[in-house]
Amino acid sequence: MENQPYSLFSSAETEELTFFADLILPIPVPRLFTYRVPRGMTDILKIGARVIVPFGKRNGRVLTAVVARLHNSPPTQYQARYISEVLDEYPLVTGYQLELFRWMSEYYMCPIGDVMNIALPSGLKISSQSKVQFNPDFDYPELLTEFETVLLTELKKHPALSYDELERLAGEGGNVPALIKSLISKKAVIVFEEVKEKYIPKMIRKVRLNRNYEEREQLLVLLQRLEKLPKQQEVVMRYLSHIPMQRDPTLNQKGLDKTILNQDEELSQSSLTTLLKNGVFEAFEIIQPRFSDDSPASSVEIKLTEAQRAASQQIMAQFEHQNIVLLHGITGSGKTEVYIDMIQQAIGSGSQVLYLLPEIALTTQIVVRLQRVFGDKMGIYHSKFSDNERVEVWKGVVSGQFQFVVGVRSAVFLPFDNLGLIIVDEEHETSYKQHDPAPRYHARDVAMMLAHWQQAKVLLGSATPSLETYYQAKQGRYGLVELFTRFGEATLPNIILVDIKQEKKQKTMKNEFSSALLNALEMNMERKEQSILFQNRRGYSPYMQCEDCEWTAECSNCAVSLTYHQRAAELRCHYCGHKEDVPRICPTCGSTKVRTIGFGTEKLEDQLQIYFPNSRILRMDLDTTRAKNAYQQIIQEFESGQIDMLVGTQMITKGLDFDNVSLVGIFDADRLIRFPDFRATERAFQMLTQVSGRAGRRAGRQGTVLIQTNSPQQSILQKIIENDYKGLYEEEIQERQDFNYPPFSRLIKLTVRHTDKAISHQAAERLTNELTDMLGSSRVLGPEEPLVERIRNQFLYDILIKIERDKVNVKAVKAYIQERINDILTDKGLRQVSIVADVDCL
Ligand code: ADP
Ligand code: ZN
Ligand code: ZN
């Protein structure tokens, strides 16, 4: 180096050299932002690290950004501002994740900032909106600086303080980003974004011995000293019997529930108080873990059945030459056991495993089953968790604490870097697709990309695979393994169609109930077996109508009828949440004959209670499960056997496994089948098969399913009865091919919206024309008013773009669409139009 001509200048030059960082900001702007790196930061700043930066005109407004690129060319368009603080010395966002963000931004046509914003739990994103809370677990006050101590004392007085309030407290000289960073790294505070439903953790009060006694000698000295105080000695001995510190002193840190120590006598209570006062014991609190299950890990041996073992072996064999395998296993075949086997093998070989589940299934039985096997090696990632818990899983993945994570769709964003296996359970589930906000991604498809980059295998599982997936398997692009026997000699239920047209003619219907269903319910009650009733519509009844003039109650913001909710005695819009009082008389003609039409779960529950006054009935739908643990409570109560009937929406179709359910009743099947969408038949098959699968999951008695329909001869119903997935597939795939629908094409839906219908229409027309010019009219459908053409006072138009899989360069098409959209959005005449792209829309 010394001989190089530039060396004379180089030292001087590096001093002058300014570094810049291109940052991903969590805002919906489709570009990176360049910031200046302060001199002291150049050595520590790394790609993938989080930084705090000032943003916007207002002084003091800050955001957390992620470093995407480091370089030394200043931006030409604007004056770069300085980065305020680096949050990570070791990047919290991996290279794989940055790649994922870029890919998603391009593939799903949305700004990279939107991707990052969804990917990072808000506990990792300090911003002006952040709230800071004292961490009740914190017990190292000696680590704090004087100033931090003052601030922390202040924080303890409040449930939480906002970033702005901290600024005020810190005053002129205080560098709040640096302070928060320091307090976080000392685990003295918790940062979260204010959410609607704030998580209030349940605290357990614990005690542990003073750290001194973790040394064996000190402990002996203590016990000797307490010889004279037998009651206190007994308390310490009781502690040691639960926490065998003699064997492993570190166990002390976990401590013991306070209640265990002063269980019986009052005496131990006062002894404990004395011991606490004298500093022998210290008290502390921890947050109760969500799925507390005390049975130790690996206590449960999984013994696969013959069929399951065969399936597992076939999957392994196919993984030799396939990256993706579909496990097509009927309901109750024990797919979970096969997954557990695969997970154990992958973990054993040292790689990471991700197990994706649909949102709702995750709060329940499966997790408990998994936890019995994997214990605290398993991380759980759920959207109902608090920020703080999600941050812990995130960090646990980085640190290696969690080699295996079970999670909902957003778990694809966790910082894995060594995935060996991804399982997508119930791969057909539409809840894997995020609808709002952007990125509108499909977790199954993202999982496949992740696996591709990290050379991991993907196992898709379902009793009713999506047509897309099954098609790929049939084409040989995915492996296919079938598991067509139920566990433990249980058989699939007997499905019977009940012709309600006939019953109506014979006047044997009672409200919504056929006599066939009522009789079956009656018999089931007598046998003390449980029943499930499925109606995919919540509320009391979907319409309220005047008998005289046919006026119907509609939402004032959306073009939909309001649903009548009897319990709450109000009308509700299921699109925007608008609520209003029930009219006593018709607002148009003044008639008093305002009636409800149709029925939802609430009405069924009421009617059941009338027909079966002695039965215990529960309802499970969006309305009864809003509260934090409501879902689990309903399931537990039903599982305990004290409940006779469970009425519910599609929530009850997902993965539930009850021993004693032998009857399933299905209402309104025709409505599911006739839904105006090219996927309606597939959906109806999936939903009805899944809900039927809840019946007869134990050997001994075959379950029964009654489907109420107006036209029993419909071919899809026959296929459901025969569990003829392949028949359904053959029929449907032909139709998809004829009309060039997925899997033969990709769909992109563009939704244009504006509060002025004419402007919305104008923008949609223009976009359609421009797209048609380029793509041809066969590929561009619309603009069309969607089923609900007005939501929250915005008028909507949909444009559907169909692109053949093999013939067209999709990337180029997307780029072109994006350009056209940008043109319209920047057109002054079309101000405030919003256009949303939904790639691979469902
Ligand atoms: P699926 O997901 O395929 O519908 P599950 O995995 O829920 O089926 O299994 C159905 C029931 O059978 C569960 O209660 C499960 O515990 C039980 N089961 C399945 N396989 C086994 C096995 N090998 N050993 C013990 N129980 C099993
Ligand atoms: Zn009227
Ligand atoms: Zn509305």
PDB file of C-alpha atoms in Angstrom, residues 326-333 335 339 424-430 432 444 460-471 480 483-484 492 653-655 681-694 716 719-720 723-726 728-729:
ATOM      1  CA  LEU A 326     -47.742 -31.979  -0.380  1.00  0.00           C
ATOM      2  CA  LEU A 327     -49.117 -34.212   2.353  1.00  0.00           C
ATOM      3  CA  HIS A 328     -52.719 -34.877   1.405  1.00  0.00           C
ATOM      4  CA  GLY A 329     -54.153 -36.412   4.557  1.00  0.00           C
ATOM      5  CA  ILE A 330     -57.813 -36.698   5.464  1.00  0.00           C
ATOM      6  CA  THR A 331     -59.158 -34.995   8.591  1.00  0.00           C
ATOM      7  CA  GLY A 332     -58.182 -36.890  11.715  1.00  0.00           C
ATOM      8  CA  SER A 333     -55.402 -38.845  10.002  1.00  0.00           C
ATOM      9  CA  LYS A 335     -50.932 -35.068  10.140  1.00  0.00           C
ATOM     10  CA  TYR A 339     -45.124 -33.078  11.238  1.00  0.00           C
ATOM     11  CA  VAL A 424     -47.410 -25.024   6.049  1.00  0.00           C
ATOM     12  CA  ASP A 425     -50.337 -26.696   7.769  1.00  0.00           C
ATOM     13  CA  GLU A 426     -53.802 -26.311   6.223  1.00  0.00           C
ATOM     14  CA  GLU A 427     -52.059 -24.850   3.219  1.00  0.00           C
ATOM     15  CA  HIS A 428     -55.397 -24.137   1.497  1.00  0.00           C
ATOM     16  CA  GLU A 429     -56.380 -21.648   4.203  1.00  0.00           C
ATOM     17  CA  THR A 430     -57.152 -18.228   2.792  1.00  0.00           C
ATOM     18  CA  TYR A 432     -52.459 -17.081   4.862  1.00  0.00           C
ATOM     19  CA  ARG A 444     -47.310 -20.045   1.809  1.00  0.00           C
ATOM     20  CA  LEU A 460     -47.538 -28.471   2.680  1.00  0.00           C
ATOM     21  CA  GLY A 461     -50.344 -30.240   4.481  1.00  0.00           C
ATOM     22  CA  SER A 462     -54.095 -30.345   4.018  1.00  0.00           C
ATOM     23  CA  ALA A 463     -57.149 -32.568   3.858  1.00  0.00           C
ATOM     24  CA  THR A 464     -58.461 -30.335   1.086  1.00  0.00           C
ATOM     25  CA  PRO A 465     -55.470 -28.903  -0.815  1.00  0.00           C
ATOM     26  CA  SER A 466     -55.890 -25.735  -2.794  1.00  0.00           C
ATOM     27  CA  LEU A 467     -56.329 -26.414  -6.500  1.00  0.00           C
ATOM     28  CA  GLU A 468     -53.138 -24.486  -7.190  1.00  0.00           C
ATOM     29  CA  THR A 469     -51.071 -26.737  -4.977  1.00  0.00           C
ATOM     30  CA  TYR A 470     -52.663 -29.971  -6.112  1.00  0.00           C
ATOM     31  CA  TYR A 471     -52.107 -28.981  -9.709  1.00  0.00           C
ATOM     32  CA  LEU A 480     -47.283 -35.864  -3.244  1.00  0.00           C
ATOM     33  CA  LEU A 483     -52.577 -40.414   4.134  1.00  0.00           C
ATOM     34  CA  PHE A 484     -56.100 -41.682   3.786  1.00  0.00           C
ATOM     35  CA  LEU A 492     -64.888 -40.586   8.254  1.00  0.00           C
ATOM     36  CA  THR A 653     -63.843 -25.564  11.106  1.00  0.00           C
ATOM     37  CA  LYS A 654     -60.173 -25.035  11.769  1.00  0.00           C
ATOM     38  CA  GLY A 655     -58.170 -27.827  13.205  1.00  0.00           C
ATOM     39  CA  THR A 681     -66.988 -24.435  -5.405  1.00  0.00           C
ATOM     40  CA  GLU A 682     -63.486 -25.107  -4.158  1.00  0.00           C
ATOM     41  CA  ARG A 683     -64.133 -23.042  -1.018  1.00  0.00           C
ATOM     42  CA  ALA A 684     -67.435 -24.722  -0.293  1.00  0.00           C
ATOM     43  CA  PHE A 685     -65.830 -28.138  -0.643  1.00  0.00           C
ATOM     44  CA  GLN A 686     -63.009 -27.160   1.681  1.00  0.00           C
ATOM     45  CA  MET A 687     -65.212 -25.584   4.281  1.00  0.00           C
ATOM     46  CA  LEU A 688     -67.838 -28.309   4.358  1.00  0.00           C
ATOM     47  CA  THR A 689     -65.262 -31.091   4.367  1.00  0.00           C
ATOM     48  CA  GLN A 690     -63.288 -29.441   7.140  1.00  0.00           C
ATOM     49  CA  VAL A 691     -66.309 -28.855   9.340  1.00  0.00           C
ATOM     50  CA  SER A 692     -67.584 -32.389   8.697  1.00  0.00           C
ATOM     51  CA  GLY A 693     -64.173 -33.599   9.769  1.00  0.00           C
ATOM     52  CA  ARG A 694     -64.868 -32.439  13.315  1.00  0.00           C
ATOM     53  CA  ILE A 716     -70.467 -30.776  -5.352  1.00  0.00           C
ATOM     54  CA  LYS A 719     -68.509 -35.149  -3.952  1.00  0.00           C
ATOM     55  CA  ILE A 720     -68.482 -33.990  -0.362  1.00  0.00           C
ATOM     56  CA  ASN A 723     -65.040 -37.378   0.121  1.00  0.00           C
ATOM     57  CA  ASP A 724     -64.141 -37.268  -3.546  1.00  0.00           C
ATOM     58  CA  TYR A 725     -61.449 -34.620  -3.616  1.00  0.00           C
ATOM     59  CA  LYS A 726     -59.987 -35.958  -6.819  1.00  0.00           C
ATOM     60  CA  LEU A 728     -63.765 -32.224  -7.485  1.00  0.00           C
ATOM     61  CA  TYR A 729     -60.268 -31.439  -8.652  1.00  0.00           C
TER      62      TYR A 729
END
